[in-house]
């Protein structure tokens, strides 16, 4: 199981970069986790769009789904040209029904519901979901394969349920939207220190900080996480690859 960072910014992308988006590959399967602004362009540096098997969305904030609608257009065109043979499956939270219905796109994209507590297989990988503490319904993802366990927190404030979801992850991709001194100032997001605490209490093997702010010194985020977590940690960066088979 291999994860490639396509986008890591919170709220909006920087020049030539993207907000939340991650390419997950395993045994021939290619799955996109979130599809924020700029992600579709970054994805094509790694695979052709017709190779994508599925998209899994954590929630419906724009920095996590802005490129979904362009992806739907692309899927339609690729199927009409004969380059893609089957519809794209889009797994998305059913809790917001109006948004969920928009994931359907004619004969080209099929919406599949995901929800808190659900566990299912997607392209040979075992996904399980837990709702996070965020202003809108949002799902963290735990993804298991023979090569290890990946956890993606998506957007969340501190939550004990999330801690249980992260237990003994080989790779924990955790949001770090805030510096420690901003604790309590923004609803529904973790500080870097909380991300480090989450990794430590969950006994995660490796921590990657993502959903980063557009201000301040990001090295301070790493330092604040390291106050709690003594394992390997790093900042997400465009194009970074994590291979769980090479732990």
mmCIF file of C-alpha atoms in Angstrom:
data_model
loop_
_atom_site.group_PDB
_atom_site.id
_atom_site.type_symbol
_atom_site.label_atom_id
_atom_site.label_comp_id
_atom_site.label_asym_id
_atom_site.label_seq_id
_atom_site.Cartn_x
_atom_site.Cartn_y
_atom_site.Cartn_z
ATOM 1 C CA UNK A 1 0.000 0.000 0.000
ATOM 2 C CA UNK A 2 1.459 3.311 -1.127
ATOM 3 C CA UNK A 3 0.255 6.850 -0.400
ATOM 4 C CA UNK A 4 1.230 9.896 -2.459
ATOM 5 C CA UNK A 5 0.536 13.413 -1.197
ATOM 6 C CA UNK A 6 -1.184 15.451 -3.911
ATOM 7 C CA UNK A 7 -2.299 18.376 -1.759
ATOM 8 C CA UNK A 8 -1.926 19.389 1.872
ATOM 9 C CA UNK A 9 -3.006 23.011 2.267
ATOM 10 C CA UNK A 10 -5.999 23.984 4.366
ATOM 11 C CA UNK A 11 -8.698 26.317 3.003
ATOM 12 C CA UNK A 12 -7.096 27.231 -0.348
ATOM 13 C CA UNK A 13 -4.056 26.179 -2.394
ATOM 14 C CA UNK A 14 -0.806 28.060 -2.768
ATOM 15 C CA UNK A 15 0.532 28.725 -6.277
ATOM 16 C CA UNK A 16 1.068 25.447 -8.198
ATOM 17 C CA UNK A 17 -0.076 23.365 -5.204
ATOM 18 C CA UNK A 18 -3.346 21.892 -3.915
ATOM 19 C CA UNK A 19 -5.576 21.482 -0.901
ATOM 20 C CA UNK A 20 -6.480 18.058 0.502
ATOM 21 C CA UNK A 21 -5.883 15.119 -1.828
ATOM 22 C CA UNK A 22 -4.037 11.790 -1.506
ATOM 23 C CA UNK A 23 -3.484 8.971 -3.993
ATOM 24 C CA UNK A 24 -3.649 5.499 -2.474
ATOM 25 C CA UNK A 25 -2.331 2.555 -4.505
ATOM 26 C CA UNK A 26 -2.356 -1.146 -3.677
ATOM 27 C CA UNK A 27 -2.209 -4.282 -5.829
ATOM 28 C CA UNK A 28 -3.241 -2.412 -8.947
ATOM 29 C CA UNK A 29 -5.994 -0.405 -7.251
ATOM 30 C CA UNK A 30 -5.831 3.390 -7.437
ATOM 31 C CA UNK A 31 -8.023 5.316 -5.006
ATOM 32 C CA UNK A 32 -8.200 9.054 -4.426
ATOM 33 C CA UNK A 33 -8.803 10.266 -0.873
ATOM 34 C CA UNK A 34 -10.447 13.702 -1.066
ATOM 35 C CA UNK A 35 -10.311 15.914 -4.138
ATOM 36 C CA UNK A 36 -9.656 19.506 -3.147
ATOM 37 C CA UNK A 37 -8.701 22.516 -5.225
ATOM 38 C CA UNK A 38 -5.761 21.732 -7.527
ATOM 39 C CA UNK A 39 -5.782 17.996 -6.831
ATOM 40 C CA UNK A 40 -6.868 16.921 -10.311
ATOM 41 C CA UNK A 41 -3.828 18.566 -11.919
ATOM 42 C CA UNK A 42 -1.469 17.020 -9.358
ATOM 43 C CA UNK A 43 -3.027 13.571 -9.786
ATOM 44 C CA UNK A 44 -2.095 13.490 -13.459
ATOM 45 C CA UNK A 45 1.607 13.705 -12.583
ATOM 46 C CA UNK A 46 1.211 10.169 -11.201
ATOM 47 C CA UNK A 47 -1.567 8.351 -13.083
ATOM 48 C CA UNK A 48 -3.857 8.870 -16.054
ATOM 49 C CA UNK A 49 -7.357 9.878 -14.977
ATOM 50 C CA UNK A 50 -8.878 6.792 -16.597
ATOM 51 C CA UNK A 51 -6.831 4.610 -14.216
ATOM 52 C CA UNK A 52 -8.623 5.888 -11.124
ATOM 53 C CA UNK A 53 -10.779 3.183 -9.515
ATOM 54 C CA UNK A 54 -12.573 5.190 -6.846
ATOM 55 C CA UNK A 55 -12.766 8.445 -4.919
ATOM 56 C CA UNK A 56 -13.449 8.519 -1.166
ATOM 57 C CA UNK A 57 -14.578 11.858 0.272
ATOM 58 C CA UNK A 58 -14.276 12.765 3.936
ATOM 59 C CA UNK A 59 -16.735 15.696 3.791
ATOM 60 C CA UNK A 60 -18.184 18.429 1.636
ATOM 61 C CA UNK A 61 -16.065 21.470 2.424
ATOM 62 C CA UNK A 62 -14.613 23.015 -0.731
ATOM 63 C CA UNK A 63 -10.964 22.425 0.169
ATOM 64 C CA UNK A 64 -11.748 18.695 0.146
ATOM 65 C CA UNK A 65 -14.031 18.445 -2.908
ATOM 66 C CA UNK A 66 -13.584 21.472 -5.180
ATOM 67 C CA UNK A 67 -12.164 19.371 -8.038
ATOM 68 C CA UNK A 68 -14.829 16.652 -7.837
ATOM 69 C CA UNK A 69 -17.005 18.297 -10.453
ATOM 70 C CA UNK A 70 -14.130 18.626 -12.924
ATOM 71 C CA UNK A 71 -13.352 14.963 -12.248
ATOM 72 C CA UNK A 72 -16.940 14.119 -13.157
ATOM 73 C CA UNK A 73 -16.548 15.977 -16.471
ATOM 74 C CA UNK A 74 -13.269 14.176 -17.119
ATOM 75 C CA UNK A 75 -14.840 10.799 -16.409
ATOM 76 C CA UNK A 76 -17.680 11.537 -18.827
ATOM 77 C CA UNK A 77 -15.324 12.588 -21.604
ATOM 78 C CA UNK A 78 -12.971 9.643 -21.072
ATOM 79 C CA UNK A 79 -15.879 7.191 -21.205
ATOM 80 C CA UNK A 80 -17.257 8.826 -24.342
ATOM 81 C CA UNK A 81 -13.821 8.521 -25.957
ATOM 82 C CA UNK A 82 -13.607 4.875 -24.957
ATOM 83 C CA UNK A 83 -10.552 5.409 -22.745
ATOM 84 C CA UNK A 84 -12.480 4.558 -19.589
ATOM 85 C CA UNK A 85 -14.670 1.447 -19.527
ATOM 86 C CA UNK A 86 -16.681 1.816 -16.315
ATOM 87 C CA UNK A 87 -18.169 4.566 -14.136
ATOM 88 C CA UNK A 88 -16.160 6.105 -11.331
ATOM 89 C CA UNK A 89 -17.330 5.129 -7.862
ATOM 90 C CA UNK A 90 -17.523 8.080 -5.471
ATOM 91 C CA UNK A 91 -17.824 7.082 -1.811
ATOM 92 C CA UNK A 92 -19.206 10.005 0.165
ATOM 93 C CA UNK A 93 -21.024 10.776 3.442
ATOM 94 C CA UNK A 94 -24.743 10.211 3.060
ATOM 95 C CA UNK A 95 -25.502 12.404 6.090
ATOM 96 C CA UNK A 96 -25.752 15.500 3.858
ATOM 97 C CA UNK A 97 -28.198 14.150 1.296
ATOM 98 C CA UNK A 98 -28.254 17.163 -1.040
ATOM 99 C CA UNK A 99 -24.455 17.041 -1.406
ATOM 100 C CA UNK A 100 -24.437 13.256 -1.650
ATOM 101 C CA UNK A 101 -26.866 13.318 -4.587
ATOM 102 C CA UNK A 102 -24.480 15.591 -6.501
ATOM 103 C CA UNK A 103 -21.862 12.826 -6.470
ATOM 104 C CA UNK A 104 -24.043 10.952 -8.985
ATOM 105 C CA UNK A 105 -23.315 12.026 -12.540
ATOM 106 C CA UNK A 106 -25.413 10.293 -15.138
ATOM 107 C CA UNK A 107 -23.919 7.044 -16.356
ATOM 108 C CA UNK A 108 -20.412 8.237 -15.489
ATOM 109 C CA UNK A 109 -20.170 8.494 -11.682
ATOM 110 C CA UNK A 110 -21.861 6.268 -9.120
ATOM 111 C CA UNK A 111 -22.378 7.569 -5.570
ATOM 112 C CA UNK A 112 -21.779 5.025 -2.816
ATOM 113 C CA UNK A 113 -22.760 5.905 0.795
ATOM 114 C CA UNK A 114 -20.336 5.902 3.711
ATOM 115 C CA UNK A 115 -21.193 6.689 7.319
ATOM 116 C CA UNK A 116 -19.986 6.676 10.904
ATOM 117 C CA UNK A 117 -19.207 3.128 12.029
ATOM 118 C CA UNK A 118 -19.308 1.644 8.539
ATOM 119 C CA UNK A 119 -16.662 -0.828 7.406
ATOM 120 C CA UNK A 120 -16.418 -1.983 3.813
ATOM 121 C CA UNK A 121 -13.997 -3.179 1.150
ATOM 122 C CA UNK A 122 -12.991 -0.773 -1.616
ATOM 123 C CA UNK A 123 -10.779 -2.181 -4.380
ATOM 124 C CA UNK A 124 -9.399 -4.840 -2.057
ATOM 125 C CA UNK A 125 -8.695 -2.525 0.880
ATOM 126 C CA UNK A 126 -10.648 -2.541 4.144
ATOM 127 C CA UNK A 127 -11.982 0.932 4.958
ATOM 128 C CA UNK A 128 -13.627 1.867 8.238
ATOM 129 C CA UNK A 129 -15.035 5.267 9.112
ATOM 130 C CA UNK A 130 -15.660 7.303 12.240
ATOM 131 C CA UNK A 131 -17.317 10.711 12.457
ATOM 132 C CA UNK A 132 -15.022 13.500 13.573
ATOM 133 C CA UNK A 133 -15.683 16.723 15.487
ATOM 134 C CA UNK A 134 -16.143 19.258 12.701
ATOM 135 C CA UNK A 135 -18.819 21.855 11.873
ATOM 136 C CA UNK A 136 -20.205 19.606 9.115
ATOM 137 C CA UNK A 137 -20.437 15.787 8.993
ATOM 138 C CA UNK A 138 -16.891 14.533 8.356
ATOM 139 C CA UNK A 139 -15.415 11.039 8.396
ATOM 140 C CA UNK A 140 -11.925 9.935 9.357
ATOM 141 C CA UNK A 141 -10.692 6.859 7.477
ATOM 142 C CA UNK A 142 -8.812 3.789 8.664
ATOM 143 C CA UNK A 143 -7.513 1.732 5.755
ATOM 144 C CA UNK A 144 -6.048 -1.737 6.271
ATOM 145 C CA UNK A 145 -4.214 -4.087 3.943
ATOM 146 C CA UNK A 146 -1.695 -6.904 4.283
ATOM 147 C CA UNK A 147 1.101 -4.304 4.231
ATOM 148 C CA UNK A 148 -0.192 -2.205 7.122
ATOM 149 C CA UNK A 149 -2.689 0.340 8.407
ATOM 150 C CA UNK A 150 -3.117 3.928 7.220
ATOM 151 C CA UNK A 151 -5.270 6.440 9.104
ATOM 152 C CA UNK A 152 -6.363 9.779 7.644
ATOM 153 C CA UNK A 153 -8.024 12.014 10.216
ATOM 154 C CA UNK A 154 -9.562 14.436 7.708
ATOM 155 C CA UNK A 155 -10.744 17.567 9.580
ATOM 156 C CA UNK A 156 -11.394 17.259 13.295
ATOM 157 C CA UNK A 157 -11.045 18.642 16.760
ATOM 158 C CA UNK A 158 -9.793 16.376 19.558
ATOM 159 C CA UNK A 159 -12.046 13.354 20.096
ATOM 160 C CA UNK A 160 -11.521 10.174 22.108
ATOM 161 C CA UNK A 161 -13.372 8.150 19.468
ATOM 162 C CA UNK A 162 -10.792 9.250 16.925
ATOM 163 C CA UNK A 163 -8.023 8.055 19.228
ATOM 164 C CA UNK A 164 -9.429 4.525 19.191
ATOM 165 C CA UNK A 165 -9.688 4.720 15.387
ATOM 166 C CA UNK A 166 -5.961 5.576 15.123
ATOM 167 C CA UNK A 167 -4.611 2.803 17.354
ATOM 168 C CA UNK A 168 -1.309 1.324 16.139
ATOM 169 C CA UNK A 169 -1.488 2.939 12.707
ATOM 170 C CA UNK A 170 1.618 2.383 10.621
ATOM 171 C CA UNK A 171 1.055 5.792 9.038
ATOM 172 C CA UNK A 172 -1.075 8.508 10.630
ATOM 173 C CA UNK A 173 -1.904 11.442 8.340
ATOM 174 C CA UNK A 174 -3.263 13.986 10.785
ATOM 175 C CA UNK A 175 -4.479 17.497 10.270
ATOM 176 C CA UNK A 176 -2.495 20.248 12.015
ATOM 177 C CA UNK A 177 -4.407 23.369 11.065
ATOM 178 C CA UNK A 178 -3.402 25.345 14.136
ATOM 179 C CA UNK A 179 -0.385 26.276 16.201
ATOM 180 C CA UNK A 180 -0.614 25.367 19.878
ATOM 181 C CA UNK A 181 -1.150 28.980 20.934
ATOM 182 C CA UNK A 182 -4.352 28.997 18.836
ATOM 183 C CA UNK A 183 -5.948 26.218 20.892
ATOM 184 C CA UNK A 184 -9.710 26.757 21.162
ATOM 185 C CA UNK A 185 -9.765 29.635 18.682
ATOM 186 C CA UNK A 186 -11.014 27.714 15.614
ATOM 187 C CA UNK A 187 -13.792 25.152 15.780
ATOM 188 C CA UNK A 188 -13.269 21.657 14.429
ATOM 189 C CA UNK A 189 -9.486 21.527 13.980
ATOM 190 C CA UNK A 190 -6.412 20.142 15.746
ATOM 191 C CA UNK A 191 -3.360 22.009 16.899
ATOM 192 C CA UNK A 192 0.013 20.513 15.994
ATOM 193 C CA UNK A 193 0.508 19.551 19.629
ATOM 194 C CA UNK A 194 -2.790 17.693 19.637
ATOM 195 C CA UNK A 195 -1.784 15.863 16.452
ATOM 196 C CA UNK A 196 1.419 14.787 18.204
ATOM 197 C CA UNK A 197 -0.527 13.716 21.280
ATOM 198 C CA UNK A 198 -2.884 11.697 19.072
ATOM 199 C CA UNK A 199 0.057 9.898 17.441
ATOM 200 C CA UNK A 200 1.675 9.188 20.801
ATOM 201 C CA UNK A 201 -1.434 7.841 22.527
ATOM 202 C CA UNK A 202 -2.352 5.792 19.458
ATOM 203 C CA UNK A 203 1.180 4.329 19.302
ATOM 204 C CA UNK A 204 1.426 5.271 15.621
ATOM 205 C CA UNK A 205 4.606 4.297 13.782
ATOM 206 C CA UNK A 206 4.835 7.496 11.719
ATOM 207 C CA UNK A 207 3.082 10.870 11.735
ATOM 208 C CA UNK A 208 2.543 13.166 8.761
ATOM 209 C CA UNK A 209 1.112 16.618 9.497
ATOM 210 C CA UNK A 210 -1.267 17.912 6.835
ATOM 211 C CA UNK A 211 -4.017 20.500 6.195
ATOM 212 C CA UNK A 212 -1.402 23.123 6.958
ATOM 213 C CA UNK A 213 -2.024 26.844 7.555
ATOM 214 C CA UNK A 214 -0.878 29.583 5.171
ATOM 215 C CA UNK A 215 0.990 31.519 7.859
ATOM 216 C CA UNK A 216 3.710 31.066 10.440
ATOM 217 C CA UNK A 217 6.745 28.793 10.400
ATOM 218 C CA UNK A 218 5.688 25.229 9.638
ATOM 219 C CA UNK A 219 8.780 23.909 11.415
ATOM 220 C CA UNK A 220 7.127 25.091 14.603
ATOM 221 C CA UNK A 221 4.255 22.708 13.866
ATOM 222 C CA UNK A 222 6.740 19.831 13.850
ATOM 223 C CA UNK A 223 8.337 21.080 17.058
ATOM 224 C CA UNK A 224 4.989 21.343 18.797
ATOM 225 C CA UNK A 225 4.006 17.831 17.692
ATOM 226 C CA UNK A 226 7.369 16.519 18.928
ATOM 227 C CA UNK A 227 6.612 17.768 22.424
ATOM 228 C CA UNK A 228 4.211 14.816 22.681
ATOM 229 C CA UNK A 229 5.298 12.332 20.021
ATOM 230 C CA UNK A 230 8.827 10.922 19.970
ATOM 231 C CA UNK A 231 8.416 8.870 16.802
ATOM 232 C CA UNK A 232 9.130 9.857 13.206
ATOM 233 C CA UNK A 233 7.119 12.867 12.079
ATOM 234 C CA UNK A 234 7.237 15.173 9.074
ATOM 235 C CA UNK A 235 5.294 17.805 7.216
ATOM 236 C CA UNK A 236 3.208 16.778 4.225
ATOM 237 C CA UNK A 237 4.648 17.982 0.930
ATOM 238 C CA UNK A 238 3.516 17.718 -2.661
ATOM 239 C CA UNK A 239 4.628 14.459 -4.267
ATOM 240 C CA UNK A 240 5.859 12.792 -1.067
ATOM 241 C CA UNK A 241 5.406 9.010 -1.188
ATOM 242 C CA UNK A 242 4.907 6.659 1.757
ATOM 243 C CA UNK A 243 5.227 2.944 1.077
ATOM 244 C CA UNK A 244 3.781 0.874 3.915
ATOM 245 C CA UNK A 245 5.402 -2.264 2.510
ATOM 246 C CA UNK A 246 8.833 -0.739 3.341
ATOM 247 C CA UNK A 247 8.423 0.003 7.034
#
